Coordinates of N, CA and C in Angstrom, one line a residue:
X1 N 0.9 -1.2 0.0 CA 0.0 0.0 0.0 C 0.9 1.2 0.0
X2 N 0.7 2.1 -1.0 CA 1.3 3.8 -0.9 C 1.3 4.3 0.4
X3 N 1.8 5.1 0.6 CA 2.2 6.2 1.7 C 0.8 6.9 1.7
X4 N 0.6 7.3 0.4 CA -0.8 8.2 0.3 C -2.0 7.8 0.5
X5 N -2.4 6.4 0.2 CA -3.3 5.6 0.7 C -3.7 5.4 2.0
X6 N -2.4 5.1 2.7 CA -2.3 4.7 4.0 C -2.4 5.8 4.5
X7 N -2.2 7.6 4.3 CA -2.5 8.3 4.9 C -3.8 9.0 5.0
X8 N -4.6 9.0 3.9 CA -5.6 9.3 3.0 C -6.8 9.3 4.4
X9 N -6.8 8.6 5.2 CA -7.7 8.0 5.9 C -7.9 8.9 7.2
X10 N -6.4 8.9 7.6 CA -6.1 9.7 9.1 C -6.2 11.2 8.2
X11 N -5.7 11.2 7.5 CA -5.7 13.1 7.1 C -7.3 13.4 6.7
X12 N -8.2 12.7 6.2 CA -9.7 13.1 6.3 C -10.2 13.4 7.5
X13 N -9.7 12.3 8.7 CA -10.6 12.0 10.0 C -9.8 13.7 10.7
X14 N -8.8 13.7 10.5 CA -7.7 15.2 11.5 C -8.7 16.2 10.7
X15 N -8.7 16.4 9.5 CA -9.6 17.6 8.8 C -11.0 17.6 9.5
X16 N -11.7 16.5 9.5 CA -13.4 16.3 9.8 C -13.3 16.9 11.4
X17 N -12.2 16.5 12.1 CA -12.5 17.5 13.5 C -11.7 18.0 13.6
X18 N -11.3 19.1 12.4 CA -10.3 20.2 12.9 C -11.6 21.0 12.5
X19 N -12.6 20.7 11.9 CA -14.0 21.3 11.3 C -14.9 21.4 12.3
X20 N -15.0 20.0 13.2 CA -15.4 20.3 14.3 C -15.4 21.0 15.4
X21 N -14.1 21.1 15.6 CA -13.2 22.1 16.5 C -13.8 23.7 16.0
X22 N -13.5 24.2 15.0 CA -13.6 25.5 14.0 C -14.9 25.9 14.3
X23 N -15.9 24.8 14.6 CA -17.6 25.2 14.3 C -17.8 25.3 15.5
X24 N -17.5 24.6 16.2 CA -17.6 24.1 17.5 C -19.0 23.4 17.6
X25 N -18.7 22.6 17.1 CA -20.3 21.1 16.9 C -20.4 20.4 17.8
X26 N -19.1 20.4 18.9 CA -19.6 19.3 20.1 C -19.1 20.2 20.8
X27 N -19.6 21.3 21.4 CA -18.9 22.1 22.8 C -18.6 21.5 24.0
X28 N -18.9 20.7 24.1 CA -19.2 20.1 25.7 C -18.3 19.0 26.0
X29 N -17.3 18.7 24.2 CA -16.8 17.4 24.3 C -15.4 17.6 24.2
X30 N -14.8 18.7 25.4 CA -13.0 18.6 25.4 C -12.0 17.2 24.4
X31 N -12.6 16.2 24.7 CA -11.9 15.5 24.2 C -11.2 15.0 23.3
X32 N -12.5 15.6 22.1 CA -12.4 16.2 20.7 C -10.8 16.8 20.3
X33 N -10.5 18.1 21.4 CA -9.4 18.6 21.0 C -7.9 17.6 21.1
X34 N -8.0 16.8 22.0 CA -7.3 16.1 22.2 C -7.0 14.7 21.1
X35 N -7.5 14.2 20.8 CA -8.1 13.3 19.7 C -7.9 13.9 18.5
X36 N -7.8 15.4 18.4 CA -7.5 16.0 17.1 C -5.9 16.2 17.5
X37 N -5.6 16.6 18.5 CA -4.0 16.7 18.5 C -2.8 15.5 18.6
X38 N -3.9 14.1 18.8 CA -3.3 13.0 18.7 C -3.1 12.0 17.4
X39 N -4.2 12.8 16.8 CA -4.0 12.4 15.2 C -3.3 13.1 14.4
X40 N -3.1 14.4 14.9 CA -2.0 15.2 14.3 C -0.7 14.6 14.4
X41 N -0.7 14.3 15.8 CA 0.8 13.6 16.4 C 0.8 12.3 15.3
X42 N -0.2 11.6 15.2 CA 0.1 10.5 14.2 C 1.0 10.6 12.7
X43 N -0.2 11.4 12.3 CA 0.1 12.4 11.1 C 1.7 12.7 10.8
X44 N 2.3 13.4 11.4 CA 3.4 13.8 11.8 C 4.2 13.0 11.9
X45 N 4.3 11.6 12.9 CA 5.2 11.1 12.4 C 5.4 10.0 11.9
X46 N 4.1 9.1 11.5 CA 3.8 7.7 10.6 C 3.2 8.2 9.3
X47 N 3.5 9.1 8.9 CA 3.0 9.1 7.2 C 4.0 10.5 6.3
X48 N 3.7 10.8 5.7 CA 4.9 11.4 4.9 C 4.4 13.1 5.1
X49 N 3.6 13.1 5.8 CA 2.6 15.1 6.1 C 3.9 15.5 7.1
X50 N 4.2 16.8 6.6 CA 5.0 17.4 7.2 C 4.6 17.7 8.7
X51 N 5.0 17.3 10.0 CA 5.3 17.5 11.4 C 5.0 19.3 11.3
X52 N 5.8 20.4 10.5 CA 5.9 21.4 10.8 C 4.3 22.1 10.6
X53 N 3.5 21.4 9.5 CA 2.5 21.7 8.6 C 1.2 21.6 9.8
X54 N 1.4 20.5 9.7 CA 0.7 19.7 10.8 C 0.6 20.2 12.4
X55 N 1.6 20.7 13.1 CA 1.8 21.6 13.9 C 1.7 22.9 13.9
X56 N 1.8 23.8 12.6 CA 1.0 24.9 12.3 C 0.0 25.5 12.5
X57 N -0.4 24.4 11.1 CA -2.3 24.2 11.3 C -3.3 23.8 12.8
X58 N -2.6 23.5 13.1 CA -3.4 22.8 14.6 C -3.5 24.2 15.4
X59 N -2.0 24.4 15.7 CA -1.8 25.8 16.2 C -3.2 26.9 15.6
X60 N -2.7 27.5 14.2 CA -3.8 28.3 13.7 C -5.0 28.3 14.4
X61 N -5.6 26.9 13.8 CA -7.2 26.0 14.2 C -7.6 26.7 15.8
X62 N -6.7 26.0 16.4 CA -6.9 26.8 18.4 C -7.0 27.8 18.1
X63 N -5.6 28.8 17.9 CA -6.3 30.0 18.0 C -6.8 30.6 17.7
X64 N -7.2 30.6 16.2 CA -8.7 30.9 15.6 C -9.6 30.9 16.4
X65 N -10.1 29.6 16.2 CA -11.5 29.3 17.1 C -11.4 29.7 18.8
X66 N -10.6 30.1 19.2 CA -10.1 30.7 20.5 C -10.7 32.1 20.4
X67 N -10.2 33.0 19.5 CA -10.7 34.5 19.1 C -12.2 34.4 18.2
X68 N -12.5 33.9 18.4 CA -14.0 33.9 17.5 C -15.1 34.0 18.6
X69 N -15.5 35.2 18.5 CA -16.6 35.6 19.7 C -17.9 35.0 19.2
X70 N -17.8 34.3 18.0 CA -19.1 33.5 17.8 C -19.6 32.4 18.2
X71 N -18.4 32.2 18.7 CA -18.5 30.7 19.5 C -18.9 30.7 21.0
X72 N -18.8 29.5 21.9 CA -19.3 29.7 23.3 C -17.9 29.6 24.0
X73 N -18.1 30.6 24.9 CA -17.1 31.0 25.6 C -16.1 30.1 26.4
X74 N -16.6 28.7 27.0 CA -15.7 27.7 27.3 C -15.0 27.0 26.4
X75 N -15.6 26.7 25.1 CA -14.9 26.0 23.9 C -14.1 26.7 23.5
X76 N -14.1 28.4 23.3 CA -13.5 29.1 23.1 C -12.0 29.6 24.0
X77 N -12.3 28.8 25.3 CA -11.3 28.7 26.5 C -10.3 27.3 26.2
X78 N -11.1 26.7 26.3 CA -10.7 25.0 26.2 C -9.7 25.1 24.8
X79 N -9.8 25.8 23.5 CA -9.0 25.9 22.6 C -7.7 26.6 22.9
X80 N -7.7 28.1 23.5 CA -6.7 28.8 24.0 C -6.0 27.9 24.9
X81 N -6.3 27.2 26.0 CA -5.5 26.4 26.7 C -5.0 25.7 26.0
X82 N -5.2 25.1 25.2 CA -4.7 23.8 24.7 C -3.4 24.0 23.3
X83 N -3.5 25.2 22.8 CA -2.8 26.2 22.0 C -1.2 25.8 22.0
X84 N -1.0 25.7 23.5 CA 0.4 25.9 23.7 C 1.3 24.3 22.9
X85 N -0.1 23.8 23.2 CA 1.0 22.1 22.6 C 1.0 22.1 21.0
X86 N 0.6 22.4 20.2 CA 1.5 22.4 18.8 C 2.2 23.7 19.1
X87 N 2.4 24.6 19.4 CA 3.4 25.7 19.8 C 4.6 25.1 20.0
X88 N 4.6 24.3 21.5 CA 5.4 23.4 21.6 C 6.4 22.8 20.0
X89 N 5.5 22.2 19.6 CA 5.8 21.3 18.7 C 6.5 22.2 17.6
X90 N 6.3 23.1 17.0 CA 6.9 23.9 15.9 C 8.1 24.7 16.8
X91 N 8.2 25.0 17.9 CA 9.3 25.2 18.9 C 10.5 24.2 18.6
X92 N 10.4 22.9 18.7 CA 11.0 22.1 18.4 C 11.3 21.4 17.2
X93 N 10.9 22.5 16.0 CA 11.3 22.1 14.6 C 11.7 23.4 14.1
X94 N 11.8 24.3 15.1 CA 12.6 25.8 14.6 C 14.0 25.4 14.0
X95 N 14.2 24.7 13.5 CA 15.8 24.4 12.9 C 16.7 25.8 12.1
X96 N 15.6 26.1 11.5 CA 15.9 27.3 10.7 C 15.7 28.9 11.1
X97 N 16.6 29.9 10.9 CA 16.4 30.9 11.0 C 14.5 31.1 10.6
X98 N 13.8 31.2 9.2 CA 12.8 31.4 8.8 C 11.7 30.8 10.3
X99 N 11.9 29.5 10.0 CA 10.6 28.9 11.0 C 10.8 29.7 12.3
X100 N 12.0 29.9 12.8 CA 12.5 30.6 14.2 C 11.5 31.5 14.4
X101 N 11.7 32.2 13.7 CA 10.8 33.6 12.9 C 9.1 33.7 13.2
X102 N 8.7 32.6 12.6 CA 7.3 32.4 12.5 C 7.2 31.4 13.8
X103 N 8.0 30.8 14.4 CA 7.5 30.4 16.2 C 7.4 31.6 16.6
X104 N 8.4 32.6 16.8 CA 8.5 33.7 17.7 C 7.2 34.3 17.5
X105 N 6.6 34.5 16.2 CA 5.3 35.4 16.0 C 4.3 35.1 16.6
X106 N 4.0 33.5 16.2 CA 3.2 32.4 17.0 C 3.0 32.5 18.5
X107 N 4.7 32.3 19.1 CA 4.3 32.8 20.8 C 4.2 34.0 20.9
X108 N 4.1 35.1 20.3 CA 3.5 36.2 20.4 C 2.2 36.0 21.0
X109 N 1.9 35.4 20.1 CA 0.5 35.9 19.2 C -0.5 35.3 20.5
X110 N 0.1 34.0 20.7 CA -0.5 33.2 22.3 C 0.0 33.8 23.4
X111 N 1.1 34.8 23.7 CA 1.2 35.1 25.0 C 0.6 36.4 24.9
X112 N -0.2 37.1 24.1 CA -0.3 38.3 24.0 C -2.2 38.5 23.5
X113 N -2.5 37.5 23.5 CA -4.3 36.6 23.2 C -5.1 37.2 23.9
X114 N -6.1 38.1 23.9 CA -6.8 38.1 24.9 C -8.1 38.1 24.5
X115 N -9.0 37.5 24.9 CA -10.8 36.8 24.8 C -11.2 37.9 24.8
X116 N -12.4 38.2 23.9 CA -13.3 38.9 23.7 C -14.3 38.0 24.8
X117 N -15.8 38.8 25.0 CA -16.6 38.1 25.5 C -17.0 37.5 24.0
X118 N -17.6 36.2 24.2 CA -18.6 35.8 23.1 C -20.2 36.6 22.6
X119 N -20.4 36.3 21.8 CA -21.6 37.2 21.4 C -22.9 36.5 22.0
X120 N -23.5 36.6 22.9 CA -24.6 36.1 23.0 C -25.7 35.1 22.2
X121 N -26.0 34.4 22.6 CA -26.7 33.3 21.9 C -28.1 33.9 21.6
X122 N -28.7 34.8 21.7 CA -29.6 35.8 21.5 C -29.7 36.5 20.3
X123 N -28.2 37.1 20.3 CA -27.9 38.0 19.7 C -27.3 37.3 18.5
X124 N -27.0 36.2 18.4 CA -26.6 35.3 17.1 C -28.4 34.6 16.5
X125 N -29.0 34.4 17.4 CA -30.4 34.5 16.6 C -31.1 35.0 16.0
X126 N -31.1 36.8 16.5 CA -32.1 37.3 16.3 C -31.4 38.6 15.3
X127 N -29.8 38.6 14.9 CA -28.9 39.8 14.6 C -29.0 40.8 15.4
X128 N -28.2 41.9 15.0 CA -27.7 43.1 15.9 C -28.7 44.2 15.9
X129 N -29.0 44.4 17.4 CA -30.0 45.3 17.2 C -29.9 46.5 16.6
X130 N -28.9 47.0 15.8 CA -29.2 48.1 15.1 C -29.5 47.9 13.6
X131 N -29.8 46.8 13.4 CA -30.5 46.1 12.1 C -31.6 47.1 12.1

């Protein structure tokens, strides 16, 4: 079996709940994030997807959906905490001046984060009252 076959499988399931994560379709289910960062870990190092790529994107994904006041405010918590571990991981693939570069920005970007409130679940129903 190809490399790309054999990966084809895990890299749909890591996309399907990094989508999950993004929407936030299971709020209530932390475990999600974990199970996305463990398939990343897979990813990473049993198939031929770049570790740096793959640690990136996860990164991003958190703190995206971390800063998105459209979301609910503990998913939106539960993502920022959890931020630091592909951080980690692209920390330890800084080999290069360039990537150095773009960790540094990265831990900026998380030590310097700060939460909006979320938008009310009201107020995502019914639009902005100056409609």
């Amino acid at each position: 079996m190809s490399s790309a076959l054999h990966e084809q499988p895990y890299l749909e399931s890591w996309r399907w709940m990094s989508r999950q994560i993004r929407c936030a379709m299971d709020p209530d289910e932390p475990r999600l994030i974990e199970h996305y960062l463990a398939e990343g870990r897979y990813l990473a190092c049993c198939t031929a997807t770049s570790p740096w790529t793959i640690a990136e994107t996860s990164f991003r994904l958190l703190l995206d959906t971390a800063t998105d006041v459209a979301l609910p405010w503990h998913w939106r918590s539960l993502c920022l905490d959890q931020a630091w571990r592909p951080l980690r991981d692209l920390e330890r693939q800084s080999l290069c001046g360039c990537r150095l570069k773009r960790w540094q920005s990265y831990a900026w970007q998380l030590a310097t984060c700060e939460l909006q409130p979320s938008i009310p679940l009201i107020e995502l129903v019914q639009g902005s009252p100056d409609e």
